Structure formats: C-alpha cells, structure tokens
XYZ file of C-alpha atoms in Angstrom:
193
model
C -50.723 70.198 114.587
C -51.097 71.732 111.137
C -47.710 70.585 109.857
C -47.177 73.855 108.005
C -43.819 73.581 106.272
C -42.714 77.176 106.828
C -43.540 78.880 110.136
C -44.149 82.607 110.321
C -41.135 84.643 111.371
C -42.066 86.138 114.783
C -40.859 89.527 113.519
C -44.071 89.677 111.476
C -45.865 90.389 114.785
C -43.761 93.548 115.163
C -44.853 94.709 111.710
C -48.470 94.031 112.681
C -48.127 95.742 116.065
C -46.701 98.874 114.456
C -50.023 99.370 112.657
C -52.758 97.730 114.716
C -55.550 99.651 113.009
C -54.510 98.165 109.661
C -54.134 94.597 110.977
C -57.504 94.805 112.730
C -59.265 96.049 109.608
C -57.633 93.348 107.504
C -58.525 90.751 110.119
C -62.162 91.855 110.222
C -62.475 91.421 106.466
C -60.763 88.009 106.664
C -63.497 86.908 109.064
C -66.205 88.194 106.721
C -64.633 86.332 103.793
C -64.401 83.149 105.883
C -68.133 83.417 106.601
C -68.834 83.941 102.908
C -66.685 80.923 102.040
C -68.610 78.724 104.500
C -71.897 79.876 102.953
C -70.514 79.108 99.489
C -69.578 75.604 100.620
C -73.151 75.066 101.841
C -74.368 75.593 98.274
C -71.996 72.840 97.138
C -73.014 70.186 99.701
C -76.766 70.619 100.335
C -77.252 66.838 100.387
C -74.885 66.512 103.387
C -77.164 67.636 106.208
C -74.531 67.381 108.962
C -72.052 69.395 106.905
C -74.653 72.066 106.179
C -75.402 72.332 109.902
C -71.709 72.639 110.803
C -70.999 75.068 107.969
C -73.881 77.267 109.142
C -72.348 77.294 112.619
C -68.938 78.198 111.172
C -70.434 81.021 109.084
C -72.194 82.402 112.141
C -69.053 82.106 114.256
C -66.963 83.871 111.600
C -69.503 86.720 111.490
C -69.348 86.878 115.282
C -65.553 87.199 114.993
C -66.056 89.957 112.418
C -68.291 91.740 114.918
C -65.769 91.267 117.739
C -62.955 92.756 115.661
C -65.228 95.629 114.605
C -66.065 96.313 118.257
C -62.349 96.434 119.136
C -61.738 98.870 116.283
C -64.603 101.119 117.450
C -63.502 100.948 121.096
C -60.046 102.129 120.044
C -61.495 105.070 118.137
C -60.898 103.637 114.666
C -63.102 102.875 111.705
C -63.395 99.598 109.845
C -61.995 100.743 106.533
C -62.551 99.189 103.136
C -62.185 95.518 102.337
C -58.683 94.395 101.407
C -57.529 92.127 98.620
C -55.905 89.002 100.103
C -53.063 88.027 97.771
C -52.253 84.932 99.849
C -55.795 83.583 99.481
C -55.772 84.440 95.767
C -52.534 82.463 95.396
C -54.104 79.500 97.207
C -57.148 79.565 94.923
C -54.855 78.865 91.983
C -54.083 75.423 93.446
C -57.713 74.244 93.511
C -58.133 71.420 91.030
C -59.613 72.523 87.705
C -61.577 70.291 85.370
C -61.813 67.359 87.759
C -64.909 65.618 88.986
C -67.262 67.028 91.619
C -65.704 64.999 94.433
C -62.193 66.247 93.651
C -63.465 69.834 93.544
C -65.308 69.502 96.864
C -62.252 67.947 98.512
C -60.039 70.745 97.240
C -62.494 73.433 98.381
C -62.457 71.900 101.865
C -58.651 71.668 101.868
C -58.423 75.266 100.644
C -60.572 76.346 103.617
C -58.523 74.162 105.979
C -55.283 75.735 104.755
C -56.525 79.267 105.361
C -57.704 78.317 108.846
C -54.380 76.600 109.601
C -52.292 79.603 108.566
C -54.632 82.041 110.310
C -54.423 80.009 113.502
C -50.631 79.945 113.252
C -50.552 83.719 112.718
C -52.818 84.269 115.734
C -50.411 82.189 117.806
C -47.498 84.357 116.633
C -49.452 87.479 117.621
C -50.360 85.999 121.003
C -46.737 85.189 121.757
C -45.125 88.369 120.439
C -47.245 91.485 120.862
C -47.344 93.671 123.964
C -51.043 94.620 123.771
C -52.646 92.493 126.529
C -56.208 92.825 125.233
C -55.204 91.623 121.783
C -53.027 88.813 123.197
C -56.065 87.339 124.939
C -58.322 87.990 121.960
C -55.992 86.259 119.500
C -55.431 83.365 121.870
C -59.195 82.772 122.023
C -59.505 83.017 118.236
C -56.580 80.641 117.758
C -58.621 77.882 119.407
C -61.628 78.593 117.200
C -59.540 78.588 114.011
C -57.981 75.249 114.999
C -61.481 73.773 115.332
C -62.439 75.089 111.895
C -59.294 73.585 110.378
C -60.144 70.204 111.903
C -63.727 70.439 110.641
C -62.705 71.190 107.043
C -60.112 68.398 106.970
C -62.762 66.049 108.362
C -65.254 67.097 105.699
C -62.676 66.455 102.961
C -62.116 62.938 104.326
C -65.865 62.293 104.433
C -66.339 63.426 100.837
C -63.285 61.752 99.302
C -61.160 58.687 99.880
C -59.217 59.445 103.097
C -55.903 58.163 101.704
C -56.247 60.325 98.595
C -57.283 63.292 100.741
C -54.206 62.843 102.947
C -52.001 62.720 99.852
C -53.667 65.833 98.446
C -53.232 67.614 101.808
C -49.495 66.939 101.571
C -49.542 68.573 98.135
C -51.382 71.568 99.611
C -48.774 71.842 102.371
C -45.952 71.833 99.817
C -47.683 74.408 97.628
C -48.459 76.665 100.582
C -44.822 76.489 101.720
C -43.755 77.819 98.327
C -46.148 80.741 98.235
C -45.874 81.766 101.906
C -42.215 82.637 101.315
C -43.454 85.812 99.599
C -45.481 86.849 102.638
C -44.880 87.910 106.228
C -43.746 91.476 105.640
C -47.041 93.408 105.713
C -49.488 94.356 108.449
C -52.151 91.944 107.216
C -53.183 88.584 108.649
C -51.755 86.660 105.696
C -49.443 89.339 104.285
C-alpha cells in the first residue's frame, strides 16, 4: 500500500522485543510528536476548514495513542522516561523543500507526515508479525490500521493543496529519499531506529 522501497528486516522486531520498555517509551514520544505535528499543520492551513477538522481529530487520536502506550508502560511497572531524539525524522526533515512557494511547502509538510505514518505503520506490522507478546501484538495491529488511515489522510491533503500529478511525482521522490536514509536504521529498539 505504501510502496516503501526498503522493507524493515523482521529481525528488528527481535531487537525491539529484547527491550520492550525502551521501545514503548520511544513509541509514546513518537505519538506525542505526531500530535504536535498535526497541531503545527493546523496553523499552516487555517483557511481549509475540513483539513483543520481532520487534523484536530488526528491530533486527538495521536494523544490517545500516547495515553494508551503510557498505560501499558505503567501496567508493566515501568515509567515513561524522557523524550527521545528521532534521527530518522530529523533526516526526513532535511528533504522538505526550502525556499519554495507556500503551496510547495504545504505539500511537502503533508508528504513528510505521510512518510512517517507509512513507516510507522510498516514497523507496527513487523512487530505484530514477529513478537511473542500477545498483548502488544494486538495493540500494534490496532495501531497499524490507525496509522494507515493517517497516511491516507496526509496524502489526500497534499493532493488537495497541490496539483495531484506534481504531488504524485514528489511522493516518488520522497520514497526514493526515504529508501536511502532508512538503510542506516533498523538496528535500535526505537520505532524508527
């Protein structure tokens, strides 16, 4: 569905499963950052009432996911831990168009969000298929569906804002760029690491 060029090696799930407290903390902060990103996008598209409404729903859903992960951490006797730097996301940010017009920037911000959702969804699928923890298998399967919906929403927003043919071409460029950077990841107990 996402057409990611480089799938995650399933062995990454073993790395994650060996330190579930770390992956859960990282995941919680990813959800918080996703909510913050949706709120930031609202400030960029206030004239698009439907987008604002959907972005508000996404922000609320991401905070609900943050809460769900936090509850799992507490139930397992852990603590949330400090926020983590997400090198993958920071590498993606570098690909956002600089110095272009407002439309190009908005399209790229939507594609940036779509890319993160696509990779997160793919990682959740890898966890669902490869970890032994039954509670987390179900949890990540449910989240996988939500992330797929967010991906679709952000791609749709990009196509509403910009010329759909140009957006599709730019998405291909994002896919190629992401394939290059993701090669450096998949060896840490973080959602994107």
